[in-house]
Every structure is written in structure tokens, then in C-alpha cells.
Amino acid sequence: MKQSSDNLNPSKEYYQKSNLNLDSWFKVTLIDYEKLVNNHQLLKIINSFGNNTIKLLDIGCGTGAFPNLLDQEIDSQIKLSSDLLDVSEYCLNQCSSVFNQLKYFQTNEVFASSIENIQTTIPRSNYYDIIWAIHSFYTVDIKRIKDILQHIGKLLKPNGIFLMYQASSDSCYYQLYDFYLKNYEQPNNSSKFIVAEDIQETLDLLELQYDLIDFDYNHKIDYENQDLLEVYLKKCILNTSVDVLSLFKEKKLQYFQPQNNQFSFKQKTKLIIVKNQ
């Protein structure tokens, strides 16, 4: 496993085994990945590589939830030889274990690194057929986004594709984290979440063409399930030490639907597709 130093990052502290309650989290949020893997345009891109073995870089791979679902939808004999990059060694180990059970994915190299250090961690050029970042850029240093995206472009082979799945500024992911930054006296970060619009603005500055696919869905939690609500809110702010039920006592009422007796958190996410010309 190759490692590099990284900046202080709430994701690194949060994504440890002791902090994660993924079974509960995915009871609410697996819809994020289900919506994505069932999108016909995404599947068309993946299946367009036919029966070839292709190089994939999974940036911020997490525990492999997205490839695990996508593996069940692929309709070709493609093989994805996959390099994994994540700030959490626990997530890298979990994702590698998941890949070992999949039909179309296999782990190649593993990089323990923040996204900010991708230029030194993966310096090679014209190497990957596909690079994707699925819910991976939220806590990246906004001042580094331009350089990072430029470097990702250099990592793509001719006709390679970069896919980014990122929440929009009017998603609850963003709203809840922004509320936390403004109302908690010692947040674990001082910067707002990076949202899809930040990425679009940077791509426009770089004069890179891209396509967009919009996704709208809701995360639903029954009112009685306060334990699940607590897990959800802590994950949204990447901080397990906060008394979130108290912090969001008034805020969460905005998302309560009395007719269903449940909280409904509206998410708006964009898939940004950049093709290397």
C-alpha cells in the first residue's frame, strides 16, 4: 500500500471502523448509488468498453458500495483493473475485500492518500480509461480544486472518461453541513462542502467540456427511529462527537412530514461527465 502525507481532513478522522455504522447509514442512503447504477447513460458508458480490460482509478473509494451495486448491472465482459485511492486505510482494506468478491472488478494498486496529494501520489500520465469520484470531494480544499482537476485530466488516456457524482448546493447534504459549521462552536472543519456547482465553475475556468445528469431523491427516516436519525446526522457532518439531536433540534423540523410521520431529506445530486478529447 502506497502512502503519502495529507492535510488535516475530517474525512480521515471520521472514516475509521470505530466511527462507522454502515448498515444503518445505507438503510437511508443506498438510494444514492441505486439511482446512479440504474441510469442508462452511465451503463451505456461502462458497457461501451465492450470486452476489454480497462484501467480504472476510484478516487475516494470508500467501502466499495458503488462498484458493488454496479457489478450487478454491467452487461458486457469488461474487466476493470482498479486502482483505489482513499484517505482512510480502513476503507481501502474494506473496498479491496469487496472487489475480491465481484465479477467485473479487480484491485490493482492501492493508494492511502488525500485527494489533495493526488499529484504526487499518482504522477503518471495518460494511464486510465475511466476515473470516477463518487461522493468524494466534499471536504477537499477549495483552493486546490483547479490543480486537482487539471491533474486528473492528465491521468486520462485519449478518449478516457472522468465521472464525478457530487451533491448540489440545494441538497440536504450541503444544508446540514452548512448549518453545523455555523451553529456548532468547534466544528471539525471551517470550510463549506464542495458541491457540484464548484466543480462546474472550475471546469468552466479550465474550458473543459462536460455533460450533466441530475438526480433528485429523498432520504427517509421514520420519526420513531431516533437512533437511525442520529447516525444519519452524524455521518452528514462527519463528526461522531456532536450531540446532533440537540444541535439539529429545530432545524430537523424543516424536514419532518407529519402526514407520513417521517423525516424526508431531499437530495439533489449531479453526475458530471468529462470526456478527454
Tab-separated table of C-alpha atoms in Angstrom:
chain	number	residue	atom	x	y	z
A	1	MET	CA	0.000	0.000	0.000
A	2	LYS	CA	1.475	3.323	-1.055
A	3	GLN	CA	1.054	6.195	1.360
A	4	SER	CA	1.541	9.935	1.322
A	5	SER	CA	1.054	12.666	3.846
A	6	ASP	CA	-2.143	14.678	3.766
A	7	ASN	CA	-3.672	17.778	5.257
A	8	LEU	CA	-5.947	17.689	8.254
A	9	ASN	CA	-9.187	16.368	6.874
A	10	PRO	CA	-12.401	15.499	8.737
A	11	SER	CA	-12.923	12.588	6.367
A	12	LYS	CA	-9.700	10.937	7.537
A	13	GLU	CA	-10.722	11.144	11.183
A	14	TYR	CA	-14.289	10.048	10.537
A	15	TYR	CA	-13.763	7.116	8.182
A	16	GLN	CA	-12.399	4.689	10.740
A	17	LYS	CA	-14.034	1.431	11.718
A	18	SER	CA	-14.937	2.696	15.195
A	19	ASN	CA	-16.894	5.646	13.767
A	20	LEU	CA	-18.823	3.925	11.018
A	21	ASN	CA	-22.255	2.376	11.290
A	22	LEU	CA	-22.643	1.500	7.649
A	23	ASP	CA	-25.574	-0.880	7.998
A	24	SER	CA	-27.669	1.919	9.471
A	25	TRP	CA	-26.285	4.554	7.102
A	26	PHE	CA	-27.073	2.554	3.978
A	27	LYS	CA	-30.604	1.845	5.170
A	28	VAL	CA	-31.152	5.511	4.346
A	29	THR	CA	-28.601	6.370	1.686
A	30	LEU	CA	-28.169	3.338	-0.548
A	31	ILE	CA	-30.638	5.075	-2.857
A	32	ASP	CA	-27.779	7.443	-3.828
A	33	TYR	CA	-25.956	4.577	-5.517
A	34	GLU	CA	-29.062	2.756	-6.736
A	35	LYS	CA	-30.171	5.828	-8.676
A	36	LEU	CA	-26.715	6.138	-10.221
A	37	VAL	CA	-26.168	2.499	-11.243
A	38	ASN	CA	-29.650	2.312	-12.779
A	39	ASN	CA	-29.034	5.321	-15.004
A	40	HIS	CA	-28.976	4.175	-18.630
A	41	GLN	CA	-26.417	6.784	-19.693
A	42	LEU	CA	-23.933	5.624	-17.065
A	43	LEU	CA	-24.440	1.981	-18.018
A	44	LYS	CA	-24.007	2.890	-21.692
A	45	ILE	CA	-20.618	4.455	-20.883
A	46	ILE	CA	-19.449	1.427	-18.897
A	47	ASN	CA	-20.694	-1.124	-21.435
A	48	SER	CA	-19.197	0.847	-24.360
A	49	PHE	CA	-15.781	-0.552	-23.454
A	50	GLY	CA	-17.035	-3.964	-24.568
A	51	ASN	CA	-14.989	-6.999	-23.581
A	52	ASN	CA	-11.775	-5.144	-22.887
A	53	THR	CA	-9.709	-4.964	-19.728
A	54	ILE	CA	-9.590	-1.291	-18.800
A	55	LYS	CA	-7.817	0.771	-16.183
A	56	LEU	CA	-9.961	2.423	-13.506
A	57	LEU	CA	-8.995	4.906	-10.804
A	58	ASP	CA	-11.550	5.083	-7.978
A	59	ILE	CA	-10.921	8.366	-6.119
A	60	GLY	CA	-12.262	8.304	-2.574
A	61	CYS	CA	-13.287	4.677	-2.982
A	62	GLY	CA	-14.849	4.355	0.480
A	63	THR	CA	-16.012	0.836	1.276
A	64	GLY	CA	-16.931	-0.057	-2.303
A	65	ALA	CA	-20.705	0.469	-2.184
A	66	PHE	CA	-20.944	1.870	-5.717
A	67	PRO	CA	-18.877	-0.813	-7.523
A	68	ASN	CA	-20.688	-3.496	-5.529
A	69	LEU	CA	-24.017	-2.357	-6.999
A	70	LEU	CA	-22.638	-1.551	-10.450
A	71	ASP	CA	-21.159	-5.047	-10.764
A	72	GLN	CA	-24.694	-6.433	-10.803
A	73	GLU	CA	-25.782	-4.180	-13.686
A	74	ILE	CA	-22.880	-4.494	-16.148
A	75	ASP	CA	-23.953	-6.159	-19.372
A	76	SER	CA	-20.622	-6.960	-21.019
A	77	GLN	CA	-17.436	-8.918	-20.332
A	78	ILE	CA	-15.478	-5.824	-19.333
A	79	LYS	CA	-12.753	-6.181	-16.707
A	80	LEU	CA	-11.956	-3.149	-14.567
A	81	SER	CA	-8.387	-3.314	-13.266
A	82	SER	CA	-8.815	-0.851	-10.419
A	83	ASP	CA	-6.512	1.465	-8.543
A	84	LEU	CA	-8.048	2.658	-5.273
A	85	LEU	CA	-7.293	5.985	-3.595
A	86	ASP	CA	-8.668	6.961	-0.202
A	87	VAL	CA	-7.554	8.878	2.871
A	88	SER	CA	-8.731	6.025	5.125
A	89	GLU	CA	-6.728	2.795	5.230
A	90	TYR	CA	-9.752	1.061	6.768
A	91	CYS	CA	-11.859	1.988	3.730
A	92	LEU	CA	-9.116	0.865	1.353
A	93	ASN	CA	-8.974	-2.544	3.024
A	94	GLN	CA	-12.768	-2.894	3.003
A	95	CYS	CA	-13.045	-1.838	-0.634
A	96	SER	CA	-10.328	-4.285	-1.688
A	97	SER	CA	-12.194	-7.078	0.110
A	98	VAL	CA	-15.402	-6.155	-1.727
A	99	PHE	CA	-13.616	-6.143	-5.091
A	100	ASN	CA	-12.330	-9.662	-4.426
A	101	GLN	CA	-15.962	-10.850	-4.453
A	102	LEU	CA	-17.009	-9.037	-7.645
A	103	LYS	CA	-17.206	-10.380	-11.189
A	104	TYR	CA	-16.001	-7.379	-13.166
A	105	PHE	CA	-13.669	-5.565	-10.757
A	106	GLN	CA	-10.208	-6.484	-9.568
A	107	THR	CA	-7.886	-4.474	-7.322
A	108	ASN	CA	-4.585	-3.390	-8.808
A	109	GLU	CA	-2.760	-0.722	-6.776
A	110	VAL	CA	-3.930	0.860	-3.509
A	111	PHE	CA	-3.020	4.423	-2.505
A	112	ALA	CA	-3.510	5.759	1.041
A	113	SER	CA	-3.681	9.463	0.281
A	114	SER	CA	-5.833	12.542	0.439
A	115	ILE	CA	-7.202	13.822	-2.853
A	116	GLU	CA	-5.123	16.973	-2.376
A	117	ASN	CA	-1.975	14.860	-2.772
A	118	ILE	CA	-3.031	13.028	-5.913
A	119	GLN	CA	-0.407	14.819	-7.998
A	120	THR	CA	2.452	13.321	-6.007
A	121	THR	CA	0.711	10.032	-5.228
A	122	ILE	CA	-0.173	9.228	-8.859
A	123	PRO	CA	2.200	11.297	-11.047
A	124	ARG	CA	1.923	9.167	-14.200
A	125	SER	CA	0.139	10.442	-17.320
A	126	ASN	CA	-2.334	9.045	-19.876
A	127	TYR	CA	-2.919	5.921	-17.855
A	128	TYR	CA	-6.615	5.466	-17.019
A	129	ASP	CA	-9.578	4.686	-19.230
A	130	ILE	CA	-12.050	5.687	-16.503
A	131	ILE	CA	-11.616	7.785	-13.370
A	132	TRP	CA	-14.513	8.312	-11.037
A	133	ALA	CA	-15.132	10.146	-7.784
A	134	ILE	CA	-18.438	9.136	-6.197
A	135	HIS	CA	-19.398	11.426	-3.282
A	136	SER	CA	-15.673	12.014	-2.740
A	137	PHE	CA	-14.865	15.720	-2.983
A	138	TYR	CA	-16.895	17.292	-0.163
A	139	THR	CA	-14.019	18.173	2.176
A	140	VAL	CA	-11.330	18.807	-0.450
A	141	ASP	CA	-9.508	22.140	-0.112
A	142	ILE	CA	-11.378	24.504	-2.447
A	143	LYS	CA	-8.098	26.308	-3.265
A	144	ARG	CA	-6.711	23.060	-4.688
A	145	ILE	CA	-9.649	22.070	-6.864
A	146	LYS	CA	-8.316	23.616	-10.079
A	147	ASP	CA	-4.926	21.907	-9.836
A	148	ILE	CA	-6.527	18.594	-8.857
A	149	LEU	CA	-8.937	18.585	-11.796
A	150	GLN	CA	-6.140	19.558	-14.189
A	151	HIS	CA	-4.070	16.632	-12.962
A	152	ILE	CA	-6.981	14.204	-13.224
A	153	GLY	CA	-7.317	15.263	-16.859
A	154	LYS	CA	-3.665	14.362	-17.428
A	155	LEU	CA	-4.220	10.912	-15.912
A	156	LEU	CA	-6.818	10.031	-18.535
A	157	LYS	CA	-5.949	8.179	-21.707
A	158	PRO	CA	-7.107	9.725	-25.007
A	159	ASN	CA	-10.900	9.261	-25.083
A	160	GLY	CA	-10.845	8.469	-21.361
A	161	ILE	CA	-13.765	9.462	-19.162
A	162	PHE	CA	-13.925	11.183	-15.769
A	163	LEU	CA	-17.143	10.758	-13.781
A	164	MET	CA	-17.940	12.798	-10.706
A	165	TYR	CA	-21.073	12.276	-8.600
A	166	GLN	CA	-21.486	15.231	-6.250
A	167	ALA	CA	-24.339	16.791	-4.287
A	168	SER	CA	-25.699	20.141	-5.404
A	169	SER	CA	-25.826	23.315	-3.320
A	170	ASP	CA	-29.548	22.822	-2.668
A	171	SER	CA	-29.141	19.290	-1.326
A	172	CYS	CA	-29.623	18.421	2.337
A	173	TYR	CA	-26.063	17.114	2.473
A	174	TYR	CA	-24.900	20.670	1.929
A	175	GLN	CA	-27.597	22.333	4.052
A	176	LEU	CA	-26.960	20.165	7.107
A	177	TYR	CA	-23.188	20.570	6.961
A	178	ASP	CA	-23.514	24.327	6.466
A	179	PHE	CA	-25.826	24.546	9.491
A	180	TYR	CA	-23.292	22.576	11.525
A	181	LEU	CA	-20.436	24.922	10.556
A	182	LYS	CA	-22.463	27.983	11.508
A	183	ASN	CA	-24.010	26.696	14.742
A	184	TYR	CA	-21.511	24.342	16.371
A	185	GLU	CA	-18.832	26.115	18.371
A	186	GLN	CA	-15.968	23.809	17.415
A	187	PRO	CA	-16.628	22.172	14.047
A	188	ASN	CA	-14.022	19.731	12.750
A	189	ASN	CA	-13.549	21.878	9.670
A	190	SER	CA	-14.007	25.531	8.756
A	191	SER	CA	-14.864	25.140	5.091
A	192	LYS	CA	-18.180	24.544	3.410
A	193	PHE	CA	-18.754	21.344	1.497
A	194	ILE	CA	-17.543	21.306	-2.079
A	195	VAL	CA	-20.652	20.962	-4.240
A	196	ALA	CA	-21.257	20.127	-7.888
A	197	GLU	CA	-21.518	23.799	-8.803
A	198	ASP	CA	-17.968	24.392	-7.516
A	199	ILE	CA	-16.730	21.647	-9.828
A	200	GLN	CA	-18.697	23.037	-12.767
A	201	GLU	CA	-17.286	26.515	-12.188
A	202	THR	CA	-13.742	25.144	-12.152
A	203	LEU	CA	-14.273	23.070	-15.288
A	204	ASP	CA	-15.614	26.192	-16.993
A	205	LEU	CA	-12.459	28.089	-15.968
A	206	LEU	CA	-10.367	25.284	-17.413
A	207	GLU	CA	-12.505	25.408	-20.575
A	208	LEU	CA	-13.276	21.712	-20.293
A	209	GLN	CA	-16.492	20.433	-21.817
A	210	TYR	CA	-18.770	18.242	-19.715
A	211	ASP	CA	-22.243	16.738	-19.621
A	212	LEU	CA	-24.596	16.756	-16.640
A	213	ILE	CA	-27.183	14.310	-15.373
A	214	ASP	CA	-29.394	15.477	-12.488
A	215	PHE	CA	-30.697	13.184	-9.771
A	216	ASP	CA	-33.464	14.012	-7.291
A	217	TYR	CA	-34.446	11.700	-4.451
A	218	ASN	CA	-35.200	11.710	-0.723
A	219	HIS	CA	-33.602	10.139	2.319
A	220	LYS	CA	-36.453	8.995	4.588
A	221	ILE	CA	-36.307	8.163	8.296
A	222	ASP	CA	-39.310	7.272	10.462
A	223	TYR	CA	-39.842	9.669	13.337
A	224	GLU	CA	-39.691	6.876	15.918
A	225	ASN	CA	-36.292	5.758	14.716
A	226	GLN	CA	-34.267	8.397	16.547
A	227	ASP	CA	-31.202	6.153	16.700
A	228	LEU	CA	-31.098	5.973	12.919
A	229	LEU	CA	-31.663	9.719	12.684
A	230	GLU	CA	-28.692	10.255	14.991
A	231	VAL	CA	-26.435	8.021	12.899
A	232	TYR	CA	-27.551	9.813	9.736
A	233	LEU	CA	-26.932	13.329	11.046
A	234	LYS	CA	-23.522	12.436	12.467
A	235	LYS	CA	-22.457	10.985	9.133
A	236	CYS	CA	-23.727	14.050	7.279
A	237	ILE	CA	-21.459	16.295	9.364
A	238	LEU	CA	-18.564	13.791	9.619
A	239	ASN	CA	-18.386	14.158	13.392
A	240	THR	CA	-19.454	11.464	15.863
A	241	SER	CA	-18.772	13.595	18.956
A	242	VAL	CA	-21.630	16.058	18.370
A	243	ASP	CA	-24.987	15.750	20.124
A	244	VAL	CA	-26.740	16.039	16.795
A	245	LEU	CA	-30.273	15.548	18.082
A	246	SER	CA	-29.770	18.620	20.212
A	247	LEU	CA	-27.858	20.638	17.612
A	248	PHE	CA	-30.492	19.978	14.934
A	249	LYS	CA	-33.465	20.110	17.304
A	250	GLU	CA	-35.162	22.983	15.471
A	251	LYS	CA	-33.537	22.527	12.074
A	252	LYS	CA	-34.747	18.958	11.620
A	253	LEU	CA	-38.372	20.120	11.866
A	254	GLN	CA	-37.951	21.618	8.391
A	255	TYR	CA	-37.666	18.082	7.069
A	256	PHE	CA	-40.461	16.492	9.073
A	257	GLN	CA	-43.567	15.324	7.230
A	258	PRO	CA	-46.377	14.803	9.764
A	259	GLN	CA	-48.618	13.084	7.215
A	260	ASN	CA	-46.040	10.295	6.924
A	261	ASN	CA	-44.602	10.656	10.425
A	262	GLN	CA	-41.123	10.693	8.971
A	263	PHE	CA	-38.221	12.950	8.144
A	264	SER	CA	-37.576	13.443	4.446
A	265	PHE	CA	-34.210	14.903	3.436
A	266	LYS	CA	-34.264	15.978	-0.199
A	267	GLN	CA	-31.072	15.302	-2.090
A	268	LYS	CA	-30.114	16.815	-5.416
A	269	THR	CA	-27.026	15.256	-6.944
A	270	LYS	CA	-25.274	15.711	-10.272
A	271	LEU	CA	-23.242	13.307	-12.343
A	272	ILE	CA	-20.599	15.324	-14.176
A	273	ILE	CA	-19.142	13.562	-17.227
A	274	VAL	CA	-15.860	14.802	-18.691
A	275	LYS	CA	-14.528	13.120	-21.827
A	276	ASN	CA	-10.878	13.527	-22.700
A	277	GLN	CA	-10.824	14.713	-26.303
